[in-house]
XYZ file of C-alpha atoms in Angstrom:
488
model
C -3.074 -13.228 -28.310
C -0.542 -15.276 -26.348
C 1.332 -14.564 -23.117
C 4.465 -14.202 -25.226
C 3.061 -10.884 -26.459
C 3.349 -9.528 -22.922
C 6.659 -11.137 -21.992
C 8.314 -9.845 -25.161
C 6.999 -6.338 -24.508
C 8.416 -6.387 -20.981
C 11.766 -7.812 -22.078
C 12.032 -5.178 -24.803
C 11.837 -2.576 -22.018
C 14.042 -4.449 -19.530
C 16.781 -1.830 -19.406
C 14.352 1.092 -19.333
C 12.262 -0.379 -16.519
C 15.301 -1.423 -14.484
C 16.874 2.018 -14.782
C 13.616 3.695 -13.805
C 13.132 1.538 -10.707
C 16.654 2.218 -9.524
C 16.331 5.932 -10.236
C 13.204 6.143 -8.085
C 15.027 4.112 -5.407
C 17.763 6.751 -5.421
C 15.196 9.518 -4.839
C 13.030 8.214 -1.960
C 10.216 10.515 -0.882
C 7.590 9.820 1.753
C 3.788 9.994 1.771
C 2.172 12.761 -0.307
C 5.580 14.222 -1.204
C 6.554 11.754 -3.975
C 6.917 14.331 -6.731
C 10.062 12.794 -8.251
C 8.642 9.295 -8.680
C 5.275 10.575 -9.872
C 6.922 12.806 -12.466
C 9.094 9.976 -13.816
C 6.171 7.537 -14.087
C 3.861 10.128 -15.634
C 6.534 11.039 -18.152
C 6.873 7.459 -19.408
C 3.111 6.997 -19.665
C 2.530 10.290 -21.459
C 5.338 9.604 -23.931
C 3.766 6.221 -24.732
C 0.474 7.950 -25.555
C -1.523 7.415 -22.374
C -4.012 10.119 -21.428
C -2.888 11.165 -17.952
C -4.917 13.024 -15.350
C -3.066 14.259 -12.252
C -4.248 15.583 -8.903
C -6.883 12.853 -8.634
C -8.871 13.011 -5.403
C -7.216 16.376 -4.698
C -3.928 14.574 -4.026
C -1.137 16.276 -5.971
C 0.895 13.129 -6.744
C -2.099 10.876 -7.499
C -2.792 10.231 -11.178
C -4.713 8.002 -13.569
C -3.341 7.123 -17.008
C -5.555 5.529 -19.683
C -4.820 3.882 -23.022
C -7.539 2.804 -25.422
C -11.136 3.826 -25.987
C -12.988 0.501 -25.979
C -14.585 -1.682 -23.331
C -13.809 -3.599 -21.247
C -11.459 -1.562 -19.099
C -8.837 -3.362 -17.040
C -6.233 -1.778 -14.874
C -3.333 -1.977 -12.493
C -1.918 0.379 -9.903
C 1.504 1.376 -8.696
C 2.738 2.644 -5.345
C 5.916 4.690 -5.109
C 6.252 6.174 -1.610
C 9.238 5.450 0.638
C 9.604 5.084 4.403
C 11.363 7.464 6.809
C 14.505 6.354 8.598
C 15.355 3.444 6.276
C 18.140 4.911 4.159
C 20.449 2.120 2.962
C 22.984 1.469 0.236
C 22.653 -1.479 -2.141
C 25.091 -3.517 -0.071
C 25.068 -6.592 2.179
C 25.958 -4.632 5.311
C 23.831 -2.078 7.095
C 25.091 1.176 5.625
C 22.743 4.198 5.413
C 23.251 6.598 2.539
C 22.010 9.327 4.871
C 21.552 8.795 8.604
C 17.836 9.016 9.345
C 17.027 9.412 5.642
C 14.267 7.809 3.631
C 14.447 4.389 2.016
C 12.311 1.990 -0.006
C 11.884 -0.650 2.687
C 8.668 -1.929 1.118
C 9.967 -1.927 -2.439
C 7.512 0.621 -3.738
C 10.069 1.792 -6.294
C 9.682 -1.708 -7.748
C 5.924 -1.713 -7.209
C 5.253 1.391 -9.283
C 7.558 0.391 -12.133
C 6.499 -3.269 -12.177
C 2.878 -2.285 -12.692
C 3.991 0.271 -15.267
C 5.665 -2.465 -17.314
C 2.404 -4.408 -17.388
C 0.378 -1.374 -18.498
C 2.829 -0.603 -21.295
C 2.700 -4.212 -22.494
C -1.102 -4.129 -22.696
C -0.943 -0.821 -24.572
C 1.264 -2.568 -27.132
C -1.294 -5.365 -27.400
C -4.095 -2.846 -27.940
C -2.113 -1.317 -30.785
C -1.805 -4.822 -32.235
C -5.582 -5.263 -32.295
C -6.574 -6.279 -28.758
C -10.006 -4.875 -27.914
C -10.306 -2.955 -24.649
C -8.553 -0.297 -22.602
C -5.953 -0.305 -19.843
C -5.649 2.031 -16.867
C -2.620 2.677 -14.677
C -3.457 4.298 -11.339
C -0.533 6.025 -9.665
C -1.330 5.675 -5.970
C 0.765 7.675 -3.478
C 0.972 7.476 0.301
C 0.238 3.824 1.018
C 2.618 3.773 3.967
C 0.912 6.698 5.702
C -2.202 8.592 4.792
C -3.947 6.024 2.567
C -3.788 7.825 -0.769
C -6.058 5.295 -2.490
C -8.903 6.276 -0.162
C -8.897 9.805 -1.584
C -8.534 8.506 -5.130
C -11.479 6.155 -4.588
C -13.511 9.031 -3.188
C -12.556 11.016 -6.299
C -13.902 8.361 -8.670
C -10.555 7.028 -9.934
C -11.780 3.426 -10.166
C -15.436 3.917 -11.057
C -15.277 2.794 -14.701
C -12.711 -0.002 -14.360
C -14.056 -3.533 -14.812
C -11.218 -5.363 -13.017
C -7.779 -4.573 -11.611
C -4.675 -6.652 -10.947
C -1.981 -5.442 -8.564
C 0.969 -6.812 -6.599
C 3.443 -6.222 -3.795
C 7.147 -7.011 -3.496
C 8.029 -10.004 -1.335
C 10.204 -13.121 -1.314
C 8.045 -15.728 -3.097
C 5.778 -15.865 -6.161
C 2.118 -16.471 -5.371
C -1.345 -14.983 -5.763
C -2.881 -13.301 -2.729
C -6.364 -14.529 -1.863
C -6.841 -13.449 1.742
C -8.352 -10.414 3.395
C -6.869 -8.075 6.000
C -7.976 -5.758 8.786
C -9.906 -2.553 8.279
C -8.536 0.316 10.333
C -9.313 3.753 11.741
C -6.528 6.113 12.783
C -6.937 8.940 15.291
C -4.890 11.778 16.685
C -5.981 12.772 20.177
C -4.897 16.157 21.529
C -5.588 17.022 25.144
C -5.593 20.630 26.367
C -4.898 21.330 30.027
C -3.496 24.190 32.084
C 0.180 24.585 32.968
C 1.425 25.386 36.446
C 4.376 24.680 38.713
C 4.041 21.017 39.562
C 5.331 21.504 43.139
C 4.507 25.095 44.095
C 0.986 25.339 42.671
C -0.263 21.978 41.326
C -3.840 22.956 42.173
C -3.671 25.700 39.557
C -2.919 23.269 36.768
C -4.728 20.557 34.880
C -2.485 17.939 33.302
C -3.100 17.184 29.653
C -0.847 14.156 30.099
C -3.149 12.855 32.852
C -6.009 12.970 30.390
C -4.006 11.050 27.800
C -2.835 8.457 30.314
C -6.390 7.932 31.517
C -7.422 7.332 27.913
C -4.612 4.820 27.519
C -5.798 3.060 30.652
C -9.288 2.954 29.185
C -7.904 1.404 25.999
C -6.223 -1.299 28.076
C -9.544 -2.116 29.731
C -11.285 -2.079 26.340
C -8.969 -4.878 25.186
C -10.734 -7.298 27.575
C -14.118 -6.762 25.977
C -13.506 -6.388 22.251
C -13.668 -9.453 19.979
C -10.357 -11.278 19.650
C -9.539 -10.106 16.083
C -9.698 -6.436 17.155
C -6.331 -4.742 17.583
C -5.782 -1.458 19.463
C -2.456 0.415 19.281
C -1.286 3.749 20.652
C 1.768 5.896 21.180
C 2.268 9.189 23.034
C 3.858 11.645 20.618
C 3.860 14.653 22.966
C 3.664 14.430 26.741
C 5.320 17.523 28.155
C 8.726 19.148 28.351
C 9.750 19.131 32.029
C 8.736 17.076 35.055
C 8.158 20.145 37.233
C 5.706 21.725 34.782
C 2.146 20.443 34.568
C 1.822 19.611 30.848
C -0.669 21.933 29.136
C -0.706 19.875 25.918
C -0.423 16.164 25.194
C -0.941 14.214 21.990
C -1.274 10.550 21.122
C -1.831 8.489 17.986
C -4.239 5.555 18.021
C -5.253 2.762 15.654
C -8.370 0.607 15.785
C -8.230 -2.518 13.583
C -10.875 -5.184 12.969
C -11.882 -7.609 10.187
C -14.831 -5.458 9.074
C -15.632 -1.774 8.711
C -18.734 -2.206 10.869
C -16.701 -3.584 13.765
C -14.015 -0.916 13.370
C -16.661 1.793 13.541
C -18.304 0.184 16.579
C -15.022 0.058 18.498
C -14.037 3.531 17.273
C -17.269 4.969 18.670
C -16.433 3.370 22.031
C -12.913 4.807 21.801
C -14.309 8.313 21.244
C -16.522 7.976 24.311
C -13.524 6.800 26.316
C -11.614 9.928 25.244
C -14.455 12.129 26.423
C -14.624 10.248 29.725
C -10.876 10.553 30.290
C -11.115 14.295 29.695
C -13.918 14.587 32.245
C -11.891 12.715 34.863
C -8.798 14.883 34.309
C -10.868 18.090 33.978
C -9.290 18.882 30.611
C -10.452 19.390 27.053
C -9.928 16.832 24.303
C -9.911 16.868 20.491
C -10.239 13.587 18.586
C -9.290 13.869 14.905
C -9.772 10.981 12.519
C -6.612 10.762 10.422
C -7.337 7.643 8.370
C -10.062 5.136 7.682
C -9.767 2.200 5.307
C -11.539 -1.026 4.483
C -10.194 -4.542 4.593
C -9.471 -6.249 1.283
C -12.339 -8.058 -0.421
C -10.762 -11.171 -1.959
C -11.467 -12.278 -5.511
C -10.506 -15.916 -5.901
C -11.349 -15.920 -9.604
C -8.634 -13.354 -10.218
C -6.330 -15.148 -7.801
C -6.699 -18.330 -9.841
C -6.040 -16.392 -13.050
C -2.843 -14.993 -11.530
C -1.749 -18.510 -10.527
C -2.342 -19.824 -14.056
C -0.307 -16.967 -15.492
C 2.535 -17.657 -13.078
C 2.453 -21.338 -14.039
C 2.816 -20.351 -17.676
C 5.722 -18.038 -16.833
C 7.519 -20.545 -14.632
C 10.354 -19.430 -12.392
C 13.257 -17.054 -12.968
C 16.825 -16.696 -11.749
C 18.767 -13.906 -10.080
C 22.385 -13.960 -11.258
C 24.032 -11.434 -8.983
C 26.595 -12.190 -6.228
C 24.855 -9.618 -4.034
C 21.821 -11.937 -3.830
C 23.814 -14.558 -1.889
C 25.444 -11.891 0.262
C 22.089 -10.366 1.194
C 20.688 -13.815 1.908
C 23.585 -14.529 4.272
C 23.034 -11.158 5.970
C 19.497 -12.203 6.923
C 20.780 -14.858 9.307
C 18.383 -17.622 10.338
C 15.165 -17.334 8.293
C 13.687 -20.714 9.205
C 10.683 -19.151 10.939
C 9.792 -17.171 7.818
C 10.381 -20.085 5.451
C 8.174 -22.279 7.649
C 5.221 -20.337 6.212
C 5.740 -22.205 2.917
C 4.234 -25.638 2.238
C 6.649 -28.304 3.441
C 7.620 -29.485 -0.050
C 9.162 -26.071 -0.841
C 11.020 -25.292 2.376
C 14.282 -27.070 1.633
C 14.717 -25.400 -1.761
C 13.803 -22.010 -0.318
C 16.392 -22.432 2.431
C 19.135 -23.568 0.032
C 18.821 -20.724 -2.487
C 19.155 -16.983 -2.083
C 15.981 -16.406 -4.100
C 12.968 -18.721 -4.134
C 11.181 -18.150 -7.450
C 8.942 -21.175 -8.055
C 5.274 -20.180 -8.397
C 3.202 -21.539 -5.505
C -0.437 -21.469 -4.441
C -1.763 -18.625 -2.301
C -0.607 -18.958 1.307
C -3.445 -16.852 2.700
C -6.600 -18.243 1.070
C -9.542 -18.003 3.467
C -7.593 -16.040 6.089
C -7.619 -12.465 7.380
C -4.119 -11.071 7.706
C -3.158 -8.840 10.633
C -1.999 -6.037 8.315
C -3.983 -3.204 6.695
C -3.710 -1.605 3.248
C -5.562 1.103 1.376
C -5.967 -1.392 -1.478
C -8.930 -2.485 0.604
C -10.925 0.518 -0.561
C -10.132 -0.271 -4.192
C -11.315 -3.853 -3.677
C -14.678 -2.541 -2.470
C -15.203 -0.735 -5.782
C -13.822 -3.115 -8.411
C -12.747 -6.776 -8.596
C -9.109 -6.784 -7.478
C -6.578 -9.541 -8.066
C -3.414 -9.407 -5.995
C -0.068 -11.181 -5.944
C 3.415 -11.098 -4.493
C 6.627 -11.818 -6.373
C 10.174 -12.612 -5.250
C 11.991 -9.307 -5.285
C 13.990 -10.048 -2.107
C 15.994 -13.028 -0.818
C 13.931 -15.750 0.841
C 12.746 -14.772 4.297
C 13.378 -11.027 3.976
C 11.192 -8.925 6.253
C 9.353 -5.885 4.974
C 10.660 -2.533 6.255
C 14.150 -3.961 6.841
C 17.465 -2.592 5.601
C 17.915 -5.802 3.608
C 14.644 -5.101 1.779
C 15.879 -1.595 0.953
C 19.175 -2.935 -0.377
C 17.504 -5.573 -2.547
C 14.922 -3.094 -3.827
C 17.742 -1.035 -5.291
C 19.612 -3.949 -6.834
C 18.697 -7.636 -7.166
C 14.965 -7.004 -6.787
C 14.458 -5.817 -10.338
C 14.260 -9.400 -11.674
C 11.238 -10.063 -9.474
C 9.807 -6.712 -10.554
C 10.019 -7.683 -14.226
C 8.364 -10.990 -13.350
C 5.535 -8.994 -11.747
C 5.192 -6.960 -14.955
C 4.749 -10.180 -16.914
C 2.383 -11.778 -14.380
C 0.154 -8.697 -14.149
C 0.254 -8.066 -17.893
C -0.473 -11.709 -18.641
C -3.453 -11.736 -16.283
C -4.832 -8.514 -17.760
C -4.418 -10.076 -21.203
C -6.469 -13.078 -20.047
C -9.242 -10.756 -18.872
C -9.372 -8.915 -22.183
C -9.302 -12.042 -24.342
C -11.536 -14.259 -22.181
C -14.769 -12.410 -21.484
C -16.135 -15.389 -19.545
C -13.247 -15.063 -17.100
C -13.907 -11.354 -16.671
C -17.624 -12.010 -16.175
C -16.806 -14.635 -13.538
C -14.569 -12.198 -11.646
C -17.295 -9.544 -11.730
C -19.933 -12.057 -10.627
C -17.817 -13.083 -7.618
C -17.314 -9.410 -6.762
C -21.076 -8.828 -6.815
C -21.745 -11.949 -4.744
C -19.360 -10.636 -2.088
C -21.244 -7.354 -1.848
C -20.476 -5.295 -4.940
C -19.756 -1.573 -4.887
C -23.191 -0.177 -4.049
C -22.672 -0.206 -0.282
C -19.241 1.403 -0.354
C -18.976 4.681 1.478
C -15.628 6.264 2.181
C -14.630 6.036 5.829
C -13.123 9.521 5.610
C -15.234 12.681 5.807
C -15.818 14.543 2.550
C -13.784 17.524 3.768
C -10.810 15.512 5.041
C -7.519 16.942 3.725
C -4.671 14.418 3.985
C -2.006 17.118 3.942
C -3.585 18.847 6.896
C -4.194 15.590 8.753
C -0.592 14.409 8.376
C 1.006 17.820 8.770
C 2.560 17.602 5.302
C 2.966 20.720 3.179
C 1.070 20.355 -0.089
C 3.755 20.146 -2.800
C 3.742 22.432 -5.798
C 3.706 19.599 -8.328
C 3.819 20.512 -11.990
C 4.627 17.385 -14.045
C 7.230 17.751 -16.747
C 4.929 16.066 -19.269
C 1.963 17.896 -20.766
C -0.951 16.281 -18.903
C -4.450 17.129 -17.731
C -5.237 18.164 -14.165
C -8.377 16.836 -12.519
C -11.159 19.372 -12.780
C -12.556 18.851 -9.289
C -11.403 21.473 -6.821
C -11.164 19.081 -3.922
C -12.960 16.607 -1.663
C -15.427 19.186 -0.394
C -17.042 19.127 -3.838
C -17.807 15.391 -3.630
C -21.302 14.198 -2.874
């Protein structure tokens, strides 16, 4: 089968996919609460004949959809959670739809639907005689809570031979680099309140304990390896200056290029918390709220993505809003400087830069973290970015939100074709699939993977999110497992 099989299937669904992406954009919901987007995506998959299982990993909005009964099994995954505080209209001026409301500042409305388009195209190819199966994993809560970690722990990726995924951006290229593993913690300190002037001796300041821990973190910075990153913020420190704070809370992140190093620094951090509590004569609770792996690159899949993009070529965005959004970005020379020199002038002169280029991150470890890292520890994972936003657009910006609800759908459809075309290569070229698997095994394979989160960790409890009562409109199966406590 030829790439045209995939591109035609995507183009046949152009209007449907575009409408769906914009509908999800208009209903932004944050981590673990994305019932609207999940229901829309599940509905399309179920109507097309996919077998859909929801509640995967005991996460209500997590699901796995499968089409086909034969080996090999290839897959893709779609995110669909929004960000708080980024509400924005599809306009070239900053204009929230709702002050303080949610918005798709990372383009996950495009992400989920772009991957969906690829899965539907491969389902069409299977009906036309292609041997194999395709899986679409609906992965909530990437922005906070790491939904893929719970899905991985629940076995969502265990029987998939290779996966190809993507992320919205402002250029078209495979992603070949790694990123930082991370642990997240909430630290709550319990002290004793008293009048800060009349009877300070009767109190013990929880805030003192937290500040001592923060001082310890600052001293830790001197002695951790350079790639390690430590971040913190005080989320609760007291209500009045003349009251000794009885409670104080902070959030902390420990990042490093490997899980082993993250865990080593995290153990030190826990000891520092205990020491700070001793010095302040208070009690301390340290709760692990997240734990994810860095991405394991697969250059074989990265090369396959690049070849597919070469075959697709570039695309155009014919919408006046594209130029207006580009102008609203201001000076983007620093961002465009990340491109190879031969592309910079064209990227600067056009609202959208859509020529396929080589991976910009090959052999590097990015300073970001993503729960796709856990997936990459279990199955060969190819990744890419496509131009859904004007050149130089920053993630989590109002411009990204505006483009994600308007001009970004062209780049989304390109992602559908690039993912679908790469999955088609894997199903028609068994040597390519074998090479991707061999590279995965050479880099460590899946045998050593162990979830960084405890078996009884409940993401709703950890994030303080009420578990939604999610009953999909479509007639689908619910995962049989009662929850993470049942896992081995």
